Amino acid sequence: RDQALLQTFTTERDIELKRDRDLQQIELGIANNQSILKNAEKRLAENRARADAFTKGAKPIPDGLKQDIESDENEKRRLESLIGQKHQELGVVREKYDDYKRRFAELRSSPSMSTCSAQAAASPPGPAPKK
């Protein structure tokens, strides 16, 4: 894993850039789900208002409307849960890249790893691909 870390990133800044790209993807997902949630909440409010109109008119709420309300409530809960999971994922990604940066710095400052890295960099590449 250490060797992969050193081969993947050349500087701590590279690690930060990768972290930022990964975080941006998650944040875009959150924003998208928040937009969908907003529409679901609007639909739910409209359906509840329609149901209230039936109740005030002393009429039974149609089964289809009841199902729509239940479906909207379930969708709202699902999206809120998903958004919460994505927020947790942000923390996990930040922690992962903090660990990468810490370990990268340790490896770069370690004399034995510097020697191994230098040897790996100096070793000839594998055989040329056959034509």
PDB file of C-alpha atoms in Angstrom:
ATOM      1  CA  ARG A   1       0.000   0.000   0.000  1.00  0.00           C
ATOM      2  CA  ASP A   2       2.872   2.328   0.809  1.00  0.00           C
ATOM      3  CA  GLN A   3       4.453   1.727  -2.583  1.00  0.00           C
ATOM      4  CA  ALA A   4       1.111   2.335  -4.311  1.00  0.00           C
ATOM      5  CA  LEU A   5       0.720   5.590  -2.394  1.00  0.00           C
ATOM      6  CA  LEU A   6       4.171   6.765  -3.461  1.00  0.00           C
ATOM      7  CA  GLN A   7       3.568   5.730  -7.075  1.00  0.00           C
ATOM      8  CA  THR A   8       0.149   7.356  -7.239  1.00  0.00           C
ATOM      9  CA  PHE A   9       1.011  10.745  -5.751  1.00  0.00           C
ATOM     10  CA  THR A  10       4.125  12.848  -6.205  1.00  0.00           C
ATOM     11  CA  THR A  11       3.280  15.585  -3.705  1.00  0.00           C
ATOM     12  CA  GLU A  12       0.883  16.240  -0.860  1.00  0.00           C
ATOM     13  CA  ARG A  13      -0.812  18.736  -3.173  1.00  0.00           C
ATOM     14  CA  ASP A  14      -1.673  15.861  -5.541  1.00  0.00           C
ATOM     15  CA  ILE A  15      -3.394  14.123  -2.637  1.00  0.00           C
ATOM     16  CA  GLU A  16      -5.336  17.287  -1.813  1.00  0.00           C
ATOM     17  CA  LEU A  17      -6.430  17.708  -5.430  1.00  0.00           C
ATOM     18  CA  LYS A  18      -7.683  14.108  -5.598  1.00  0.00           C
ATOM     19  CA  ARG A  19      -9.475  14.569  -2.270  1.00  0.00           C
ATOM     20  CA  ASP A  20     -11.135  17.735  -3.537  1.00  0.00           C
ATOM     21  CA  ARG A  21     -12.317  15.999  -6.731  1.00  0.00           C
ATOM     22  CA  ASP A  22     -13.767  13.109  -4.721  1.00  0.00           C
ATOM     23  CA  LEU A  23     -15.469  15.515  -2.297  1.00  0.00           C
ATOM     24  CA  GLN A  24     -16.870  17.541  -5.173  1.00  0.00           C
ATOM     25  CA  GLN A  25     -18.518  14.431  -6.647  1.00  0.00           C
ATOM     26  CA  ILE A  26     -20.185  13.649  -3.321  1.00  0.00           C
ATOM     27  CA  GLU A  27     -21.284  17.274  -2.885  1.00  0.00           C
ATOM     28  CA  LEU A  28     -22.836  17.224  -6.372  1.00  0.00           C
ATOM     29  CA  GLY A  29     -24.761  14.111  -5.372  1.00  0.00           C
ATOM     30  CA  ILE A  30     -25.959  15.852  -2.222  1.00  0.00           C
ATOM     31  CA  ALA A  31     -27.073  18.909  -4.179  1.00  0.00           C
ATOM     32  CA  ASN A  32     -28.903  16.729  -6.704  1.00  0.00           C
ATOM     33  CA  ASN A  33     -30.674  14.778  -3.964  1.00  0.00           C
ATOM     34  CA  GLN A  34     -31.581  18.014  -2.153  1.00  0.00           C
ATOM     35  CA  SER A  35     -33.197  19.284  -5.346  1.00  0.00           C
ATOM     36  CA  ILE A  36     -35.169  16.057  -5.721  1.00  0.00           C
ATOM     37  CA  LEU A  37     -36.107  16.248  -2.027  1.00  0.00           C
ATOM     38  CA  LYS A  38     -37.390  19.786  -2.466  1.00  0.00           C
ATOM     39  CA  ASN A  39     -39.655  18.628  -5.312  1.00  0.00           C
ATOM     40  CA  ALA A  40     -40.870  15.649  -3.258  1.00  0.00           C
ATOM     41  CA  GLU A  41     -41.680  17.944  -0.318  1.00  0.00           C
ATOM     42  CA  LYS A  42     -43.587  20.279  -2.634  1.00  0.00           C
ATOM     43  CA  ARG A  43     -45.552  17.371  -4.104  1.00  0.00           C
ATOM     44  CA  LEU A  44     -46.271  16.057  -0.595  1.00  0.00           C
ATOM     45  CA  ALA A  45     -47.521  19.459   0.556  1.00  0.00           C
ATOM     46  CA  GLU A  46     -49.797  19.720  -2.480  1.00  0.00           C
ATOM     47  CA  ASN A  47     -51.206  16.235  -1.924  1.00  0.00           C
ATOM     48  CA  ARG A  48     -51.782  16.939   1.770  1.00  0.00           C
ATOM     49  CA  ALA A  49     -53.590  20.151   0.841  1.00  0.00           C
ATOM     50  CA  ARG A  50     -55.805  18.190  -1.558  1.00  0.00           C
ATOM     51  CA  ALA A  51     -56.507  15.631   1.174  1.00  0.00           C
ATOM     52  CA  ASP A  52     -57.401  18.455   3.604  1.00  0.00           C
ATOM     53  CA  ALA A  53     -59.855  19.823   1.059  1.00  0.00           C
ATOM     54  CA  PHE A  54     -61.618  16.456   0.939  1.00  0.00           C
ATOM     55  CA  THR A  55     -61.661  16.260   4.746  1.00  0.00           C
ATOM     56  CA  LYS A  56     -63.064  19.784   5.103  1.00  0.00           C
ATOM     57  CA  GLY A  57     -65.732  18.950   2.540  1.00  0.00           C
ATOM     58  CA  ALA A  58     -66.690  15.913   4.630  1.00  0.00           C
ATOM     59  CA  LYS A  59     -65.710  13.655   1.753  1.00  0.00           C
ATOM     60  CA  PRO A  60     -63.498  10.585   2.017  1.00  0.00           C
ATOM     61  CA  ILE A  61     -59.941  10.931   0.744  1.00  0.00           C
ATOM     62  CA  PRO A  62     -59.553   8.912  -2.461  1.00  0.00           C
ATOM     63  CA  ASP A  63     -57.365   5.830  -2.142  1.00  0.00           C
ATOM     64  CA  GLY A  64     -55.095   7.043  -4.942  1.00  0.00           C
ATOM     65  CA  LEU A  65     -54.424  10.272  -3.074  1.00  0.00           C
ATOM     66  CA  LYS A  66     -53.689   8.362   0.125  1.00  0.00           C
ATOM     67  CA  GLN A  67     -51.215   6.207  -1.790  1.00  0.00           C
ATOM     68  CA  ASP A  68     -49.610   9.289  -3.334  1.00  0.00           C
ATOM     69  CA  ILE A  69     -49.140  10.841   0.112  1.00  0.00           C
ATOM     70  CA  GLU A  70     -47.657   7.623   1.486  1.00  0.00           C
ATOM     71  CA  SER A  71     -45.355   7.327  -1.525  1.00  0.00           C
ATOM     72  CA  ASP A  72     -44.241  10.963  -1.161  1.00  0.00           C
ATOM     73  CA  GLU A  73     -43.557  10.468   2.551  1.00  0.00           C
ATOM     74  CA  ASN A  74     -41.482   7.362   1.813  1.00  0.00           C
ATOM     75  CA  GLU A  75     -39.558   9.174  -0.909  1.00  0.00           C
ATOM     76  CA  LYS A  76     -38.891  12.086   1.444  1.00  0.00           C
ATOM     77  CA  ARG A  77     -37.548   9.754   4.152  1.00  0.00           C
ATOM     78  CA  ARG A  78     -35.418   7.865   1.618  1.00  0.00           C
ATOM     79  CA  LEU A  79     -33.878  11.060   0.256  1.00  0.00           C
ATOM     80  CA  GLU A  80     -33.219  12.476   3.727  1.00  0.00           C
ATOM     81  CA  SER A  81     -31.483   9.240   4.648  1.00  0.00           C
ATOM     82  CA  LEU A  82     -29.445   9.257   1.456  1.00  0.00           C
ATOM     83  CA  ILE A  83     -28.383  12.861   2.027  1.00  0.00           C
ATOM     84  CA  GLY A  84     -27.361  11.974   5.580  1.00  0.00           C
ATOM     85  CA  GLN A  85     -25.293   9.056   4.282  1.00  0.00           C
ATOM     86  CA  LYS A  86     -23.600  11.314   1.750  1.00  0.00           C
ATOM     87  CA  HIS A  87     -22.704  13.790   4.503  1.00  0.00           C
ATOM     88  CA  GLN A  88     -21.142  10.929   6.460  1.00  0.00           C
ATOM     89  CA  GLU A  89     -19.306   9.867   3.319  1.00  0.00           C
ATOM     90  CA  LEU A  90     -17.779  13.355   3.113  1.00  0.00           C
ATOM     91  CA  GLY A  91     -16.237  12.815   6.547  1.00  0.00           C
ATOM     92  CA  VAL A  92     -14.936   9.365   5.603  1.00  0.00           C
ATOM     93  CA  VAL A  93     -13.307  10.700   2.430  1.00  0.00           C
ATOM     94  CA  ARG A  94     -11.704  13.601   4.308  1.00  0.00           C
ATOM     95  CA  GLU A  95     -10.343  11.193   6.917  1.00  0.00           C
ATOM     96  CA  LYS A  96      -9.041   8.804   4.248  1.00  0.00           C
ATOM     97  CA  TYR A  97      -7.116  11.535   2.460  1.00  0.00           C
ATOM     98  CA  ASP A  98      -5.819  12.959   5.744  1.00  0.00           C
ATOM     99  CA  ASP A  99      -4.444   9.482   6.446  1.00  0.00           C
ATOM    100  CA  TYR A 100      -2.925   9.371   2.955  1.00  0.00           C
ATOM    101  CA  LYS A 101      -1.254  12.743   3.480  1.00  0.00           C
ATOM    102  CA  ARG A 102       0.063  11.743   6.890  1.00  0.00           C
ATOM    103  CA  ARG A 103       1.445   8.436   5.613  1.00  0.00           C
ATOM    104  CA  PHE A 104       2.834  10.066   2.461  1.00  0.00           C
ATOM    105  CA  ALA A 105       4.729  12.580   4.598  1.00  0.00           C
ATOM    106  CA  GLU A 106       6.032   9.764   6.829  1.00  0.00           C
ATOM    107  CA  LEU A 107       7.211   7.781   3.824  1.00  0.00           C
ATOM    108  CA  ARG A 108       8.859  10.791   2.223  1.00  0.00           C
ATOM    109  CA  SER A 109      10.750  11.582   5.421  1.00  0.00           C
ATOM    110  CA  SER A 110      11.755   7.955   6.099  1.00  0.00           C
ATOM    111  CA  PRO A 111      15.345   7.263   4.980  1.00  0.00           C
ATOM    112  CA  SER A 112      14.630   3.596   4.207  1.00  0.00           C
ATOM    113  CA  MET A 113      11.620   4.433   2.031  1.00  0.00           C
ATOM    114  CA  SER A 114      13.534   7.165   0.239  1.00  0.00           C
ATOM    115  CA  THR A 115      16.157   4.603  -0.675  1.00  0.00           C
ATOM    116  CA  CYS A 116      13.483   2.115  -1.802  1.00  0.00           C
ATOM    117  CA  SER A 117      11.753   4.837  -3.810  1.00  0.00           C
ATOM    118  CA  ALA A 118      15.001   5.889  -5.425  1.00  0.00           C
ATOM    119  CA  GLN A 119      15.820   2.277  -6.273  1.00  0.00           C
ATOM    120  CA  ALA A 120      12.356   1.727  -7.725  1.00  0.00           C
ATOM    121  CA  ALA A 121      12.661   4.884  -9.802  1.00  0.00           C
ATOM    122  CA  ALA A 122      16.139   3.874 -11.022  1.00  0.00           C
ATOM    123  CA  SER A 123      15.208   0.316 -11.919  1.00  0.00           C
ATOM    124  CA  PRO A 124      14.773  -0.270 -15.645  1.00  0.00           C
ATOM    125  CA  PRO A 125      11.264  -0.593 -16.985  1.00  0.00           C
ATOM    126  CA  GLY A 126       9.862  -3.976 -17.857  1.00  0.00           C
ATOM    127  CA  PRO A 127      10.372  -5.534 -21.299  1.00  0.00           C
ATOM    128  CA  ALA A 128       9.131  -3.623 -24.288  1.00  0.00           C
ATOM    129  CA  PRO A 129       5.740  -4.712 -25.593  1.00  0.00           C
ATOM    130  CA  LYS A 130       5.898  -7.139 -28.540  1.00  0.00           C
ATOM    131  CA  LYS A 131       4.745  -5.813 -31.874  1.00  0.00           C
TER     132      LYS A 131
END
